[in-house]
Amino acid sequence: MSIRIFNTLSKSKEIFEPLKSNQVRIYVCGVTVYDDCHLGHARAAVVFDVVRRYFQFSGYKVNFICNFTDVDDKIISRAARLGITISELTNKYIQQFYEDMDMLGIKRADESPRATDHIQEMVEMISVLIDKGLAYSVDGDVYFDVSKFDGYGKLSNRNIEELETGHRIEAGRNKRNPLDFSLWKSSKEGEPYWESPWGIGRPGWHIECSAMSSKYLGESFDIHGGGEDLVFPHHENEIAQSEGCFENNWVNYWMHNGFVRINHEKMSKSKGNFFTLKKIYETFHPEIVRFFILGTHYRNPIDFSYEVMSDASKGLDRLYNLFLKLNTTSKKKDQELFSLIKKCTTEFRELFSEAMDDDFNSARALGYFFDYSKKINAILNDKEILITEDAALLVKEQFEVIEQVLGILSHNPEEWFKLRLNRDQFGKEDTELKPEEIEKLILLRNEARNNKDYELADKIRHQLGDSGISVEDSSDGTIWKIIR
């Protein structure tokens, strides 16, 4: 089955056909680096990380570009308020971005261009637009003339009249049309500036992405992505200036992820329902955050609450519990068991591919994996035996697929449950016992069993159980895990 993508431009799912055989070129709008990353940034990063991973899993060579906007009004204002240089501010938050995203399991982009390193490319592109009569200069400012681009509004599916009355319009001096947008802004006193044919100034926001994407991916590429809030004006304006400059179909597929809501309301600083990743990580392991994001199809809004995150935590633990079972195997051969598990595995892989091929439906793919894990557990419980080595290897391969494509289940299961008990790093936990305390109790229990003091061994087991810890004995030793 071919990969199908919902294209925002056509408002329909389309079969993906790369411009170059077995190659995918993707550009995703990155962050404006003046503050800590929040849950909205995390969602976009996870969504397009999975898109990239699945293309690679499917055999494509992927060139993935994600930029940094490191000069704009918010950055200038924040740096002035803090009394530091713009580069000091942006370098700090670029480093913070990488730290937050690394913890979330986001692969680094092939290139992460900064706007300030590509001013010359922007000036050249603006010059072409002026020469073609699609842009005009007024007192050191340059604007794109939307009336000269016939397709303006095709991405947001609105005509110019609707856009003028229904959307925020960029302010500017001496614009011919209210919808005309800035390509170059003359600098005010104290602001950063660069030389240009129109005087000293700095680029507008929209021209950044057009210039950087074309430098690294060419004048036409496969996929452009970003949040739903970027459809208008940012991506609409990118299309106008890029297609006006290059005179071609600039991007084949437009992908946009849905909004993040907090307790059913859109996340907003003004509403006070705003969560940075650093704050969330104090309570929830980053892999739980990623798992939570993957549980909703990327185009749908996602609703964050601590209750939902707690449920996600328990769901991820259930998968790790099965993962843990795979480490304790029987050396005996059991053809019937292997055949049952192989049948379940074949069915799962078909369903998983079907879900991911259908517009990267991670929520459905995860649902199929939960069904698969339940079937494996039911087979083992019904037969009341340990899984055999060959069957365990088959199931572990599916865990590796999930890790490779969705970026979760990346920990050794024993390490995962120990991490979940580390209060200092991840906040309130499900047990009062620390990992080292659990290990000491298990050691005492094993000594009691060796001394045939079964009463003491049972008391320790019950004590662990009351603290939410399950103990399993096998020929390879004793394994503990969280059960609540």
Tab-separated table of C-alpha atoms in Angstrom, residues 213-424:
chain	number	residue	atom	x	y	z
A	213	SER	CA	14.118	26.023	2.156
A	214	SER	CA	15.085	26.771	-1.440
A	215	LYS	CA	18.773	26.896	-0.524
A	216	TYR	CA	18.769	23.453	1.095
A	217	LEU	CA	16.005	21.670	-0.836
A	218	GLY	CA	15.797	23.427	-4.194
A	219	GLU	CA	13.183	25.552	-5.904
A	220	SER	CA	10.634	22.737	-5.659
A	221	PHE	CA	10.412	20.071	-2.961
A	222	ASP	CA	8.101	17.416	-1.558
A	223	ILE	CA	6.677	18.369	1.848
A	224	HIS	CA	6.320	21.567	3.846
A	225	GLY	CA	5.049	21.199	7.406
A	226	GLY	CA	4.119	23.182	10.470
A	227	GLY	CA	1.376	23.914	12.943
A	228	GLU	CA	-2.193	24.660	11.890
A	229	ASP	CA	-1.748	28.256	13.036
A	230	LEU	CA	0.817	28.803	10.257
A	231	VAL	CA	-1.580	28.177	7.352
A	232	PHE	CA	-2.397	31.891	7.251
A	233	PRO	CA	-0.606	34.161	6.963
A	234	HIS	CA	2.809	32.504	7.076
A	235	HIS	CA	2.455	29.609	4.672
A	236	GLU	CA	0.054	31.461	2.398
A	237	ASN	CA	2.644	34.216	2.049
A	238	GLU	CA	5.460	31.726	1.531
A	239	ILE	CA	3.598	30.252	-1.428
A	240	ALA	CA	2.984	33.669	-2.983
A	241	GLN	CA	6.591	34.886	-2.769
A	242	SER	CA	8.174	31.520	-3.649
A	243	GLU	CA	5.994	30.670	-6.624
A	244	GLY	CA	6.206	34.282	-7.721
A	245	CYS	CA	9.982	34.110	-7.616
A	246	PHE	CA	10.554	30.610	-9.025
A	247	GLU	CA	7.497	30.431	-11.321
A	248	ASN	CA	6.779	26.776	-10.506
A	249	ASN	CA	4.790	24.534	-8.175
A	250	TRP	CA	6.880	25.168	-5.069
A	251	VAL	CA	5.669	22.441	-2.658
A	252	ASN	CA	3.794	19.236	-3.520
A	253	TYR	CA	2.301	18.404	-0.119
A	254	TRP	CA	1.383	20.723	2.743
A	255	MET	CA	1.020	19.123	6.187
A	256	HIS	CA	-0.262	20.828	9.339
A	257	ASN	CA	-0.689	19.478	12.851
A	258	GLY	CA	-3.630	20.465	15.055
A	259	PHE	CA	-3.693	22.721	18.097
A	260	VAL	CA	-2.879	21.789	21.675
A	261	ARG	CA	-5.657	22.435	24.164
A	262	ILE	CA	-5.377	22.580	27.946
A	263	ASN	CA	-8.456	21.152	29.671
A	264	HIS	CA	-10.502	21.701	26.482
A	265	GLU	CA	-9.292	25.297	25.923
A	266	LYS	CA	-6.692	26.402	23.390
A	267	MET	CA	-3.309	26.806	25.052
A	268	SER	CA	-2.493	30.484	25.446
A	269	LYS	CA	-0.176	32.587	27.599
A	270	SER	CA	-2.916	35.200	27.971
A	271	LYS	CA	-5.266	32.588	29.459
A	272	GLY	CA	-2.653	31.373	31.891
A	273	ASN	CA	-2.967	27.761	30.682
A	274	PHE	CA	0.534	27.554	29.301
A	275	PHE	CA	2.935	24.667	29.978
A	276	THR	CA	6.626	24.639	29.143
A	277	LEU	CA	8.307	21.308	28.533
A	278	LYS	CA	10.676	21.901	31.445
A	279	LYS	CA	7.670	22.189	33.757
A	280	ILE	CA	5.981	19.084	32.374
A	281	TYR	CA	9.208	17.072	32.609
A	282	GLU	CA	9.254	17.747	36.363
A	283	THR	CA	6.277	15.402	36.694
A	284	PHE	CA	6.259	13.195	33.615
A	285	HIS	CA	9.099	11.387	31.866
A	286	PRO	CA	9.624	12.866	28.364
A	287	GLU	CA	8.775	9.510	26.768
A	288	ILE	CA	5.342	9.703	28.414
A	289	VAL	CA	4.900	13.142	26.810
A	290	ARG	CA	5.803	11.682	23.425
A	291	PHE	CA	3.488	8.707	23.959
A	292	PHE	CA	0.652	11.087	24.874
A	293	ILE	CA	1.175	13.116	21.683
A	294	LEU	CA	1.220	9.984	19.506
A	295	GLY	CA	-2.108	8.844	20.939
A	296	THR	CA	-4.011	11.422	18.845
A	297	HIS	CA	-3.929	11.708	15.057
A	298	TYR	CA	-1.705	14.645	14.181
A	299	ARG	CA	-4.404	16.668	12.402
A	300	ASN	CA	-6.815	16.547	15.348
A	301	PRO	CA	-6.605	18.866	18.357
A	302	ILE	CA	-4.957	17.272	21.377
A	303	ASP	CA	-6.200	17.883	24.911
A	304	PHE	CA	-3.623	18.047	27.719
A	305	SER	CA	-4.438	17.497	31.379
A	306	TYR	CA	-2.628	15.837	34.246
A	307	GLU	CA	-5.323	13.164	34.348
A	308	VAL	CA	-4.802	12.304	30.673
A	309	MET	CA	-1.044	12.259	31.169
A	310	SER	CA	-1.427	9.914	34.138
A	311	ASP	CA	-3.469	7.549	31.947
A	312	ALA	CA	-0.781	7.744	29.260
A	313	SER	CA	1.822	6.860	31.877
A	314	LYS	CA	-0.096	3.728	32.890
A	315	GLY	CA	-0.597	2.729	29.256
A	316	LEU	CA	3.102	2.987	28.505
A	317	ASP	CA	3.897	0.974	31.633
A	318	ARG	CA	1.648	-1.839	30.364
A	319	LEU	CA	3.710	-2.082	27.185
A	320	TYR	CA	6.929	-2.084	29.176
A	321	ASN	CA	5.517	-4.860	31.362
A	322	LEU	CA	5.244	-7.117	28.315
A	323	PHE	CA	8.708	-5.985	27.222
A	324	LEU	CA	9.962	-7.097	30.633
A	325	LYS	CA	8.445	-10.567	30.217
A	326	LEU	CA	10.434	-11.062	27.018
A	327	ASN	CA	13.670	-10.999	29.029
A	328	THR	CA	12.688	-14.144	30.963
A	329	THR	CA	12.426	-17.014	28.480
A	330	SER	CA	12.245	-20.774	28.328
A	331	LYS	CA	14.886	-22.707	26.399
A	332	LYS	CA	12.337	-25.368	25.534
A	333	LYS	CA	10.912	-25.528	22.022
A	334	ASP	CA	7.160	-25.004	21.655
A	335	GLN	CA	6.053	-25.017	18.019
A	336	GLU	CA	2.415	-24.378	18.872
A	337	LEU	CA	3.306	-21.301	20.930
A	338	PHE	CA	5.633	-20.000	18.224
A	339	SER	CA	2.973	-20.505	15.523
A	340	LEU	CA	0.327	-18.634	17.560
A	341	ILE	CA	2.655	-15.700	18.198
A	342	LYS	CA	3.878	-15.633	14.596
A	343	LYS	CA	0.248	-15.446	13.392
A	344	CYS	CA	-0.470	-12.530	15.739
A	345	THR	CA	2.748	-10.822	14.655
A	346	THR	CA	1.985	-11.101	10.950
A	347	GLU	CA	-1.491	-9.634	11.515
A	348	PHE	CA	-0.047	-6.786	13.585
A	349	ARG	CA	2.583	-5.823	11.015
A	350	GLU	CA	-0.030	-5.637	8.265
A	351	LEU	CA	-2.309	-3.451	10.403
A	352	PHE	CA	0.576	-1.259	11.570
A	353	SER	CA	1.685	-0.544	8.004
A	354	GLU	CA	-1.904	0.112	6.972
A	355	ALA	CA	-2.311	2.688	9.756
A	356	MET	CA	0.978	4.473	9.113
A	357	ASP	CA	0.453	4.474	5.343
A	358	ASP	CA	-2.879	6.206	5.966
A	359	ASP	CA	-1.594	9.722	6.688
A	360	PHE	CA	0.784	8.619	9.458
A	361	ASN	CA	-1.996	7.545	11.816
A	362	SER	CA	0.100	6.931	14.933
A	363	ALA	CA	-2.966	6.700	17.181
A	364	ARG	CA	-4.391	3.779	15.229
A	365	ALA	CA	-0.953	2.160	14.924
A	366	LEU	CA	-0.542	2.328	18.710
A	367	GLY	CA	-4.006	0.861	19.149
A	368	TYR	CA	-3.016	-2.111	17.018
A	369	PHE	CA	0.151	-2.545	19.079
A	370	PHE	CA	-1.857	-2.596	22.312
A	371	ASP	CA	-4.143	-5.237	20.790
A	372	TYR	CA	-1.071	-7.236	19.791
A	373	SER	CA	0.449	-7.036	23.279
A	374	LYS	CA	-2.838	-8.138	24.841
A	375	LYS	CA	-2.952	-11.164	22.548
A	376	ILE	CA	0.626	-12.125	23.454
A	377	ASN	CA	-0.140	-11.797	27.168
A	378	ALA	CA	-3.339	-13.831	26.777
A	379	ILE	CA	-1.470	-16.652	24.990
A	380	LEU	CA	1.189	-16.795	27.703
A	381	ASN	CA	-1.361	-16.632	30.530
A	382	ASP	CA	-3.552	-19.290	28.926
A	383	LYS	CA	-0.636	-21.696	28.520
A	384	GLU	CA	0.796	-20.694	31.936
A	385	ILE	CA	4.354	-20.849	30.618
A	386	LEU	CA	7.323	-18.595	29.952
A	387	ILE	CA	7.708	-17.380	26.395
A	388	THR	CA	10.246	-19.380	24.366
A	389	GLU	CA	13.431	-17.743	23.106
A	390	ASP	CA	12.425	-17.846	19.424
A	391	ALA	CA	8.955	-16.412	20.131
A	392	ALA	CA	10.403	-13.704	22.409
A	393	LEU	CA	12.799	-12.665	19.655
A	394	LEU	CA	9.885	-12.307	17.238
A	395	VAL	CA	7.962	-10.063	19.653
A	396	LYS	CA	11.073	-8.028	20.498
A	397	GLU	CA	11.462	-7.252	16.800
A	398	GLN	CA	8.044	-5.583	16.899
A	399	PHE	CA	9.102	-3.495	19.887
A	400	GLU	CA	12.101	-2.432	17.795
A	401	VAL	CA	9.756	-1.395	14.967
A	402	ILE	CA	7.749	0.754	17.384
A	403	GLU	CA	10.936	2.333	18.710
A	404	GLN	CA	12.281	2.931	15.197
A	405	VAL	CA	9.089	4.493	13.808
A	406	LEU	CA	7.318	6.067	16.800
A	407	GLY	CA	10.348	6.728	18.991
A	408	ILE	CA	8.942	5.135	22.159
A	409	LEU	CA	9.845	1.953	24.091
A	410	SER	CA	13.470	2.948	23.686
A	411	HIS	CA	14.535	1.960	27.206
A	412	ASN	CA	15.527	-1.368	28.622
A	413	PRO	CA	12.388	-2.303	30.624
A	414	GLU	CA	14.259	-2.782	33.907
A	415	GLU	CA	15.828	0.655	33.465
A	416	TRP	CA	12.439	2.146	32.575
A	417	PHE	CA	10.814	1.092	35.839
A	418	LYS	CA	13.787	2.343	37.801
A	419	LEU	CA	13.532	5.693	36.012
A	420	ARG	CA	9.862	5.849	36.915
A	421	LEU	CA	10.864	5.625	40.584
A	422	ASN	CA	13.433	8.416	40.380
A	423	ARG	CA	11.591	11.183	42.186
A	424	ASP	CA	14.327	13.794	41.877
